[in-house]
mmCIF file with all atom_site columns, C-alpha atoms in Angstrom:
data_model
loop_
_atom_site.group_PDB
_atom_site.id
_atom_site.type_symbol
_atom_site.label_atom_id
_atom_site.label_alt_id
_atom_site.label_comp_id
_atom_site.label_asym_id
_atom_site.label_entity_id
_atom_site.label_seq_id
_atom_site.pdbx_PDB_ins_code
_atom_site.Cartn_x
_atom_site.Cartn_y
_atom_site.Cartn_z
_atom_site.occupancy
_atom_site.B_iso_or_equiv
_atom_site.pdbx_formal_charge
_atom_site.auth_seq_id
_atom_site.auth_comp_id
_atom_site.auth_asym_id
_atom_site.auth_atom_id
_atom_site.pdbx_PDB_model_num
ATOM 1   C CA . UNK A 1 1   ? -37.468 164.745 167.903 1.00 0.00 ? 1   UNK A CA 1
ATOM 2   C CA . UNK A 1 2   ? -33.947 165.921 167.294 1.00 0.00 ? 2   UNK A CA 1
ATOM 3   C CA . UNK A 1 3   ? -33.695 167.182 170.982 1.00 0.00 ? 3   UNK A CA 1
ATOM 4   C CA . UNK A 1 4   ? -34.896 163.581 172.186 1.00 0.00 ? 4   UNK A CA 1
ATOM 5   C CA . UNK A 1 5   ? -31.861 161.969 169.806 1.00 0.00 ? 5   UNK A CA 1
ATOM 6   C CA . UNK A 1 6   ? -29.479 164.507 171.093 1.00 0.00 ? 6   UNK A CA 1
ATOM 7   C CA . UNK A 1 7   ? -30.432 163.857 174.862 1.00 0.00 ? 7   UNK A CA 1
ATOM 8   C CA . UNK A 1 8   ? -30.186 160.142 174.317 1.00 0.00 ? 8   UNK A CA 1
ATOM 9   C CA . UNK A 1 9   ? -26.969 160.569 172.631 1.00 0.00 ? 9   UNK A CA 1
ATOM 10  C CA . UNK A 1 10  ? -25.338 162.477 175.670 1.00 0.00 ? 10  UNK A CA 1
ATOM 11  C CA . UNK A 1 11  ? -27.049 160.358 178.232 1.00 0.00 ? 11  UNK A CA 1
ATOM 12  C CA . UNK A 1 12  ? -24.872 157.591 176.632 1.00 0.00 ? 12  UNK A CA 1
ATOM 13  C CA . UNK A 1 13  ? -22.068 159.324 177.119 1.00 0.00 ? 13  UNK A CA 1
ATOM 14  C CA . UNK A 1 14  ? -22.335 160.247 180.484 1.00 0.00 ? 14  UNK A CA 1
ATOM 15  C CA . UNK A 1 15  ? -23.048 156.722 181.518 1.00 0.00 ? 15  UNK A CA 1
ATOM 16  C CA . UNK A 1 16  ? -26.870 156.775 182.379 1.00 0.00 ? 16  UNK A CA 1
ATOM 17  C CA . UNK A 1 17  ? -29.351 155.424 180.405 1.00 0.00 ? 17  UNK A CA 1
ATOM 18  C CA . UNK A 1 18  ? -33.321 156.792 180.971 1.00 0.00 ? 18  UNK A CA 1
ATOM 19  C CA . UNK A 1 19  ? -32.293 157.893 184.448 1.00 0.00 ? 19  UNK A CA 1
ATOM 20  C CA . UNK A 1 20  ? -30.626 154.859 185.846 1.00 0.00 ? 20  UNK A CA 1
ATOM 21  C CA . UNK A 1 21  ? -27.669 154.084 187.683 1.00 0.00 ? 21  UNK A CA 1
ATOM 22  C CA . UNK A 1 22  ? -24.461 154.774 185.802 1.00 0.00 ? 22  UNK A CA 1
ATOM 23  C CA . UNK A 1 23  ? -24.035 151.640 183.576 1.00 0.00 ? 23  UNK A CA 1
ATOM 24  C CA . UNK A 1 24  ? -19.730 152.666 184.168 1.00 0.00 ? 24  UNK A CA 1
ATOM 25  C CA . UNK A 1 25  ? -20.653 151.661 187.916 1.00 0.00 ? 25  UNK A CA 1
ATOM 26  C CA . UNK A 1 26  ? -20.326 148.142 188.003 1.00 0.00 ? 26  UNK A CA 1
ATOM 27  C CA . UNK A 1 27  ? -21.064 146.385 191.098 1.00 0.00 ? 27  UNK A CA 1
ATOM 28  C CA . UNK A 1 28  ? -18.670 143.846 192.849 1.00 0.00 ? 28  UNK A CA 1
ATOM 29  C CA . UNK A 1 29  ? -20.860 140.837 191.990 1.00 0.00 ? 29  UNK A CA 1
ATOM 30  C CA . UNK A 1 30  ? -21.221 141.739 188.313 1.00 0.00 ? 30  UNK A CA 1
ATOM 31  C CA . UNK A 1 31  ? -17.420 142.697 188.485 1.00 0.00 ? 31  UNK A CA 1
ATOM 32  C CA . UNK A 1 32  ? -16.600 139.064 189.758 1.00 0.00 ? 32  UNK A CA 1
ATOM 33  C CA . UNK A 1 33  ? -19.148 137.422 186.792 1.00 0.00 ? 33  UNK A CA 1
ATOM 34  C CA . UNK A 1 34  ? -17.122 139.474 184.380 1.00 0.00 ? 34  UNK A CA 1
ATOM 35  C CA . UNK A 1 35  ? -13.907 138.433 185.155 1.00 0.00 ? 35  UNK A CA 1
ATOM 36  C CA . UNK A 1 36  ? -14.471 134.761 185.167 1.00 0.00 ? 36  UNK A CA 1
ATOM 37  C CA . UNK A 1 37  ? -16.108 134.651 182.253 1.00 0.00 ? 37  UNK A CA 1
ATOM 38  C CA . UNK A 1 38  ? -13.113 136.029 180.767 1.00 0.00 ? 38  UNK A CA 1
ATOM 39  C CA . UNK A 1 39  ? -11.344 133.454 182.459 1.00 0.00 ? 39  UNK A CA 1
ATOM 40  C CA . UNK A 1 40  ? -13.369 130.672 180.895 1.00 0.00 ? 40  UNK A CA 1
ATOM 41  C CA . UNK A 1 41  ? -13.819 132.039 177.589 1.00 0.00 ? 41  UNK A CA 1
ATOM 42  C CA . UNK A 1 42  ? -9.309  133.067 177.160 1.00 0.00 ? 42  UNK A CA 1
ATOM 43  C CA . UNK A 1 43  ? -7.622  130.509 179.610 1.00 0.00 ? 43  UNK A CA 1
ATOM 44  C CA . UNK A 1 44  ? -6.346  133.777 181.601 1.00 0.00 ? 44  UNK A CA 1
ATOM 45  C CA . UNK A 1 45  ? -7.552  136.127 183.937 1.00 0.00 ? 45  UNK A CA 1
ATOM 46  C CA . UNK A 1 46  ? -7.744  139.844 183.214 1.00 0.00 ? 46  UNK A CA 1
ATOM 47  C CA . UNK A 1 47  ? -7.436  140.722 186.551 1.00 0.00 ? 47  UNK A CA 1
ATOM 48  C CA . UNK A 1 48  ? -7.751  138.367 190.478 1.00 0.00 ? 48  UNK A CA 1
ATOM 49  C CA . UNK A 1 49  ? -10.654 135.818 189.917 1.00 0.00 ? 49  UNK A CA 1
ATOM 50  C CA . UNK A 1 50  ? -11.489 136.116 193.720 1.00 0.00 ? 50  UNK A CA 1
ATOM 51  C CA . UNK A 1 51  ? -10.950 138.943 196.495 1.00 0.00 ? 51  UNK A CA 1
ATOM 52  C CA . UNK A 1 52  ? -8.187  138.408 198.460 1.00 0.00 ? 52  UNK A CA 1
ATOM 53  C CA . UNK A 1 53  ? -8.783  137.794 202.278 1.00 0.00 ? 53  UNK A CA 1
ATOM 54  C CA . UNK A 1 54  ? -7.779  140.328 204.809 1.00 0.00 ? 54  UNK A CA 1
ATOM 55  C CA . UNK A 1 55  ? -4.347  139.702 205.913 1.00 0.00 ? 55  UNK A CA 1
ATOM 56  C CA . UNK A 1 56  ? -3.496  137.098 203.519 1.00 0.00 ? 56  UNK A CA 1
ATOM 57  C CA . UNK A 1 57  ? -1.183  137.311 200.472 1.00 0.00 ? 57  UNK A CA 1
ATOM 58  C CA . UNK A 1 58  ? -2.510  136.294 196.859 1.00 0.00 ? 58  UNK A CA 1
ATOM 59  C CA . UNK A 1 59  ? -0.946  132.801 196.023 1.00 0.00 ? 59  UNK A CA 1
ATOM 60  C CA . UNK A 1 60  ? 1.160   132.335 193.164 1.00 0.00 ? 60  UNK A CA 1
ATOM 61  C CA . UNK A 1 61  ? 0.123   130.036 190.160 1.00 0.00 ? 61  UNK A CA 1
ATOM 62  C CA . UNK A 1 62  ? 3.188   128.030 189.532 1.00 0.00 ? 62  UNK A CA 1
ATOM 63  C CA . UNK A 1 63  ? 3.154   125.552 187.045 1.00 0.00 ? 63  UNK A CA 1
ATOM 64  C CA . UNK A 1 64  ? 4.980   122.488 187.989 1.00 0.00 ? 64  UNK A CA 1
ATOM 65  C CA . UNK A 1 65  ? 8.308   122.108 186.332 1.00 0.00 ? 65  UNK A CA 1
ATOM 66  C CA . UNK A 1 66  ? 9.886   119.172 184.375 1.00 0.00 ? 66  UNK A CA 1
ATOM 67  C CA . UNK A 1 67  ? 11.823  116.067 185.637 1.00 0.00 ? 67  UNK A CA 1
ATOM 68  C CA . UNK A 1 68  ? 15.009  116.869 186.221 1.00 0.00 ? 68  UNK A CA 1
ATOM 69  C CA . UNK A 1 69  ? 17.078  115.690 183.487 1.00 0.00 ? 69  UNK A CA 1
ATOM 70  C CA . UNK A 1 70  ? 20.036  113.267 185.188 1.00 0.00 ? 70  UNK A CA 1
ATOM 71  C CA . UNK A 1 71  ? 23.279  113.740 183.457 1.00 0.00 ? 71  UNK A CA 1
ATOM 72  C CA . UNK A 1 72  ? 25.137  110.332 182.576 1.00 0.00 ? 72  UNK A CA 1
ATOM 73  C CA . UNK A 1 73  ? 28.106  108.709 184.947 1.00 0.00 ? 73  UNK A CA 1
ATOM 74  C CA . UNK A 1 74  ? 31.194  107.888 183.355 1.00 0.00 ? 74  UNK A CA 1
ATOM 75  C CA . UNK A 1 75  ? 32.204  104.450 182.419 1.00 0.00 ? 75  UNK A CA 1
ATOM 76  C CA . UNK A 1 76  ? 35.532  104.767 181.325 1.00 0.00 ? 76  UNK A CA 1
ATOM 77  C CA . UNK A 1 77  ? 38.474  106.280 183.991 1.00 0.00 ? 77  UNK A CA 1
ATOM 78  C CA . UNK A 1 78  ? 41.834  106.776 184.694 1.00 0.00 ? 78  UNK A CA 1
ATOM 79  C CA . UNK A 1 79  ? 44.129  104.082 185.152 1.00 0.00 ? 79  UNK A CA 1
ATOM 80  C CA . UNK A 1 80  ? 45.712  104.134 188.708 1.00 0.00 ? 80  UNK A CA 1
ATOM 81  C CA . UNK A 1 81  ? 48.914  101.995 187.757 1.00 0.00 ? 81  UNK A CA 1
ATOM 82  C CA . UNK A 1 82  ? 50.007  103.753 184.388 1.00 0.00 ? 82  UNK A CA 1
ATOM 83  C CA . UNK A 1 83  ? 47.571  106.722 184.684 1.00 0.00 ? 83  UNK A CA 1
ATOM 84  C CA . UNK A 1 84  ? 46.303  107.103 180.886 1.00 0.00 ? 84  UNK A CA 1
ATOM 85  C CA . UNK A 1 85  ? 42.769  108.550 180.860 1.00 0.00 ? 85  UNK A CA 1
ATOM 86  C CA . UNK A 1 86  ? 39.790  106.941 179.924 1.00 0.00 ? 86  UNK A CA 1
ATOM 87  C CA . UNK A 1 87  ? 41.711  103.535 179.095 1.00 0.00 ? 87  UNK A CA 1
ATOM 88  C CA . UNK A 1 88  ? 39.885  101.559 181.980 1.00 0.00 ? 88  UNK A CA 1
ATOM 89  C CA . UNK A 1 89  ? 36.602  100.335 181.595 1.00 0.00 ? 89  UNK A CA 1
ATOM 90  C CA . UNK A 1 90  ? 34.004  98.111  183.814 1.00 0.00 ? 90  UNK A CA 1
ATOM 91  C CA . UNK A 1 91  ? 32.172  95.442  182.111 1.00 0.00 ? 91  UNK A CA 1
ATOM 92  C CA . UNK A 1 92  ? 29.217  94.063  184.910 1.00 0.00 ? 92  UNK A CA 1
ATOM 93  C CA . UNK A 1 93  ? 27.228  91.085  184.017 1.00 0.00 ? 93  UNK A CA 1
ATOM 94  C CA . UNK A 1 94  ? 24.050  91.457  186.424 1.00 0.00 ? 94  UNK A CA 1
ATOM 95  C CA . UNK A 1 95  ? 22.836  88.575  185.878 1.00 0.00 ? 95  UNK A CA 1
ATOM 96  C CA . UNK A 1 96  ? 26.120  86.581  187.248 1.00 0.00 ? 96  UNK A CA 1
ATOM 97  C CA . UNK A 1 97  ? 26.869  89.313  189.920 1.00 0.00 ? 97  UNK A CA 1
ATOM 98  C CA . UNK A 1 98  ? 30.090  90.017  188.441 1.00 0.00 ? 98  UNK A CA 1
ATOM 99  C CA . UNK A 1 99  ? 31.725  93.076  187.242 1.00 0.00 ? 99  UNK A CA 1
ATOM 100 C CA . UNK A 1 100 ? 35.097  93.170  185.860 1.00 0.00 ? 100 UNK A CA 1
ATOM 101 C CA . UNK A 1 101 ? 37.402  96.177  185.489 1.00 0.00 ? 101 UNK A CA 1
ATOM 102 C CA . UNK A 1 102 ? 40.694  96.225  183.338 1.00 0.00 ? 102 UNK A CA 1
ATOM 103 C CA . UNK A 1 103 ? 42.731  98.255  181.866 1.00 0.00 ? 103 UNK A CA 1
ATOM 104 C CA . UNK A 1 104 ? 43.492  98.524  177.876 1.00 0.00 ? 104 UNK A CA 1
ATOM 105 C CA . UNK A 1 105 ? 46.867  99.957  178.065 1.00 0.00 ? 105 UNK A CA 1
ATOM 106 C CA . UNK A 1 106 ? 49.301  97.534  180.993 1.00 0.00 ? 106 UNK A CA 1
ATOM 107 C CA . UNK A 1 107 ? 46.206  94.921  181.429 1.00 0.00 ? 107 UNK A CA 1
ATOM 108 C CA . UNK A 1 108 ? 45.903  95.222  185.209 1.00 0.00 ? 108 UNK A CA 1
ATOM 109 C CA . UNK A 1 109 ? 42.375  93.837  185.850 1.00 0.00 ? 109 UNK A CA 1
ATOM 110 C CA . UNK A 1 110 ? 39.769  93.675  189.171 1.00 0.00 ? 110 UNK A CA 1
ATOM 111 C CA . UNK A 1 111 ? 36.956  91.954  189.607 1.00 0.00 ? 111 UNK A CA 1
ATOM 112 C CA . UNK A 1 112 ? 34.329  92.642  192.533 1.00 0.00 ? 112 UNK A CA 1
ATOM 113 C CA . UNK A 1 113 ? 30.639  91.568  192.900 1.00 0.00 ? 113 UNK A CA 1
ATOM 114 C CA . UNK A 1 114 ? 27.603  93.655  191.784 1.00 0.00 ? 114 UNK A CA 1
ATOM 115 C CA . UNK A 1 115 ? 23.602  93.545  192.335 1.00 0.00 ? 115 UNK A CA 1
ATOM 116 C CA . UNK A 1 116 ? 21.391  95.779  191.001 1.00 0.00 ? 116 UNK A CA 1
ATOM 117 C CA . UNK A 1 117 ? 22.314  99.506  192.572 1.00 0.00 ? 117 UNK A CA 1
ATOM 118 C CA . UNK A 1 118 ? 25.773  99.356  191.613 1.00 0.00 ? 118 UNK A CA 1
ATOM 119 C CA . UNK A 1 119 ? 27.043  101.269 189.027 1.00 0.00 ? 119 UNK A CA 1
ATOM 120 C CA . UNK A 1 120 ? 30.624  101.570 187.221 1.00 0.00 ? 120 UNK A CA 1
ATOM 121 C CA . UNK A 1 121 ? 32.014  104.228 189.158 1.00 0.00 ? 121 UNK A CA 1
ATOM 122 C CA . UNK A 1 122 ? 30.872  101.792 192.632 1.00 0.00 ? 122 UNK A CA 1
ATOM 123 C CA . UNK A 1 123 ? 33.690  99.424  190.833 1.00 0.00 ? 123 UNK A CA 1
ATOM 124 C CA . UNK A 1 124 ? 36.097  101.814 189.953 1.00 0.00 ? 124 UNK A CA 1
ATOM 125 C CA . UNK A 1 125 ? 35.631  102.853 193.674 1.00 0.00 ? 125 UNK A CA 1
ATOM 126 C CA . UNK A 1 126 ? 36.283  100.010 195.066 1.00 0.00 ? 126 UNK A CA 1
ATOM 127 C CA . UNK A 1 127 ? 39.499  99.126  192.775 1.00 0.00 ? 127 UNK A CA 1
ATOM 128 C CA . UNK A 1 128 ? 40.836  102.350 193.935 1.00 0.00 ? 128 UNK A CA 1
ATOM 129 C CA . UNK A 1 129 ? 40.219  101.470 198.064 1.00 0.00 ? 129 UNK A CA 1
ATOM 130 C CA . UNK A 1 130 ? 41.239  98.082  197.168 1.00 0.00 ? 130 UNK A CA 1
ATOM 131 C CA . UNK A 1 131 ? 44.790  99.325  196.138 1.00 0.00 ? 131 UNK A CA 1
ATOM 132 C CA . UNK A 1 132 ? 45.411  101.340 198.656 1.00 0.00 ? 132 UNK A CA 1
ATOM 133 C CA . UNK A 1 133 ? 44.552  98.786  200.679 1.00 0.00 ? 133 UNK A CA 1
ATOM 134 C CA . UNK A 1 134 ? 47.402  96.521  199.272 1.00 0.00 ? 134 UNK A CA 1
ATOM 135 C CA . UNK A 1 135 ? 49.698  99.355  198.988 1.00 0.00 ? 135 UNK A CA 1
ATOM 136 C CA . UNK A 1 136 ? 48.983  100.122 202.728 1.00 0.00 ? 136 UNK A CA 1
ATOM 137 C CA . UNK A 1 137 ? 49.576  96.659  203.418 1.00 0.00 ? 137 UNK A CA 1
ATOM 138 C CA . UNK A 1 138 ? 52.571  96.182  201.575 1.00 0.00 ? 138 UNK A CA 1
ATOM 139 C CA . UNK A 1 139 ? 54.411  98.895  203.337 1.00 0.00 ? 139 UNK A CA 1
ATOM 140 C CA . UNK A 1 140 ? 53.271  98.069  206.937 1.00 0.00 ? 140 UNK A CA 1
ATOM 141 C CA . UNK A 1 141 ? 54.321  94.723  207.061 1.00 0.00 ? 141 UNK A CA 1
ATOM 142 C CA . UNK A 1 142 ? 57.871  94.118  205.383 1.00 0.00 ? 142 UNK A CA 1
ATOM 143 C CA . UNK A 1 143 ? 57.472  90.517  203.537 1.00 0.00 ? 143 UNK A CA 1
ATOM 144 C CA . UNK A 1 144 ? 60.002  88.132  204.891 1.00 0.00 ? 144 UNK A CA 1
ATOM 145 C CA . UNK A 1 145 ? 61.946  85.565  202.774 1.00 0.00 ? 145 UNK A CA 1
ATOM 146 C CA . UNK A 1 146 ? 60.534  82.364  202.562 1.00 0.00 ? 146 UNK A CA 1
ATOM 147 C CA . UNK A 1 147 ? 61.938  78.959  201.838 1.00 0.00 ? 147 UNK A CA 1
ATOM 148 C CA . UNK A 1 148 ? 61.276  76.568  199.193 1.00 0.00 ? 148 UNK A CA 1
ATOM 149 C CA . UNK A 1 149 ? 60.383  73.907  201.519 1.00 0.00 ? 149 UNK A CA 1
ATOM 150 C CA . UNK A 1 150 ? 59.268  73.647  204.733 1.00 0.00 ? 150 UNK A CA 1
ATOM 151 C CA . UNK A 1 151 ? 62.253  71.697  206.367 1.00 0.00 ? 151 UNK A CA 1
ATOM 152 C CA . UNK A 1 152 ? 64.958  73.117  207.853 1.00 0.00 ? 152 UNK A CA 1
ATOM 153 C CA . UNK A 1 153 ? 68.137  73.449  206.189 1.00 0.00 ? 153 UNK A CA 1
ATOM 154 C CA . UNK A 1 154 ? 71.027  70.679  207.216 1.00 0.00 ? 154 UNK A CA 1
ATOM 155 C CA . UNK A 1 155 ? 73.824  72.688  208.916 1.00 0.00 ? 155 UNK A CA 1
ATOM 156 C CA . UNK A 1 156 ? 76.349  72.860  206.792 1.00 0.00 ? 156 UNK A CA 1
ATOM 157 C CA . UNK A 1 157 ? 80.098  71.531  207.975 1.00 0.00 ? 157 UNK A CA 1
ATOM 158 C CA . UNK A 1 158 ? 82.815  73.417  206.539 1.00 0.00 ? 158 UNK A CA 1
ATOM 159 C CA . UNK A 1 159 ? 85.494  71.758  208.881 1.00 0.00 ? 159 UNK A CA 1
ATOM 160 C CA . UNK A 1 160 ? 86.836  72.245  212.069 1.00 0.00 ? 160 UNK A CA 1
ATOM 161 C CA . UNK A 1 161 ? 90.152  73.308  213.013 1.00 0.00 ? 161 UNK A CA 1
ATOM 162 C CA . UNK A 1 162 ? 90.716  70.106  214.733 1.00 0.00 ? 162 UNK A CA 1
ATOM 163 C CA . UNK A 1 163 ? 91.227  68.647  211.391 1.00 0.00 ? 163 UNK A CA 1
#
């Protein structure tokens, strides 16, 4: 009996059991069974659930990231007439269409219309065009006097040298 044991004992550890096939030889389909049932049983594969086809390339498993977080637009700015920072702000009523920009420090003020895309720094913007646009205009076209009423002034007679 103790020669049987023995036998049995280094058939196990050369792989075969009563003759067999070597139980270390694993064949592709039991291979394949193996490693999805490790998939199932941890979440993760211990090695490619599938055979890759000739000529192709394994695909990546990439999980699909996050929103992208959007960072906040300012609301307060720089003052274009007596440049102090973050002393004008734009108050929009939606609801009325309106949006009104002024200035804390020297008061200057704009108002524009809104709907519902626009933003504060669409106003601010648009102040900023809107000056230049006067400024532009200002120096392109030289204002000329005008009179406090429209009649003509009576010509004044300061005497004649006849007299």
């Amino acid at each position: 009996m103790p020669d049987s044991e023995d036998r049995n004992e280094v058939q196990r550890k050369n792989g075969q059991v009563n003759g067999n096939n070597c139980v270390r030889r694993l064949t592709c389909q039991t291979r394949r069974a193996v490693h999805v049932i490790a998939y199932v049983l941890t979440g993760r594969s211990a090695a490619r659930t599938e055979p890759l086809e000739m000529g192709k390339r394994k695909k990546s498993s990439r999980k699909p990231t996050g929103a992208r977080r959007k960072d906040p637009l300012d609301t307060q700015f720089t003052c274009l007439f007596c440049h102090h920072d973050k002393s004008v702000t734009v108050r929009m009523d939606r609801k009325e269409g309106l949006a009104e920009l002024f200035c804390k420090v020297c008061d200057q003020r704009y108002q524009s219309k809104v709907n519902h895309l626009t933003e504060a720094i669409d106003i601010y913007s648009e102040w900023i065009d809107a000056a230049d646009a006067a400024e532009k205009d200002a120096t392109t076209s030289p204002r000329r006097p005008t009179a406090s009423s429209s009649r003509a002034a009576p010509a004044v007679n300061f005497g004649s040298d006849e007299e």
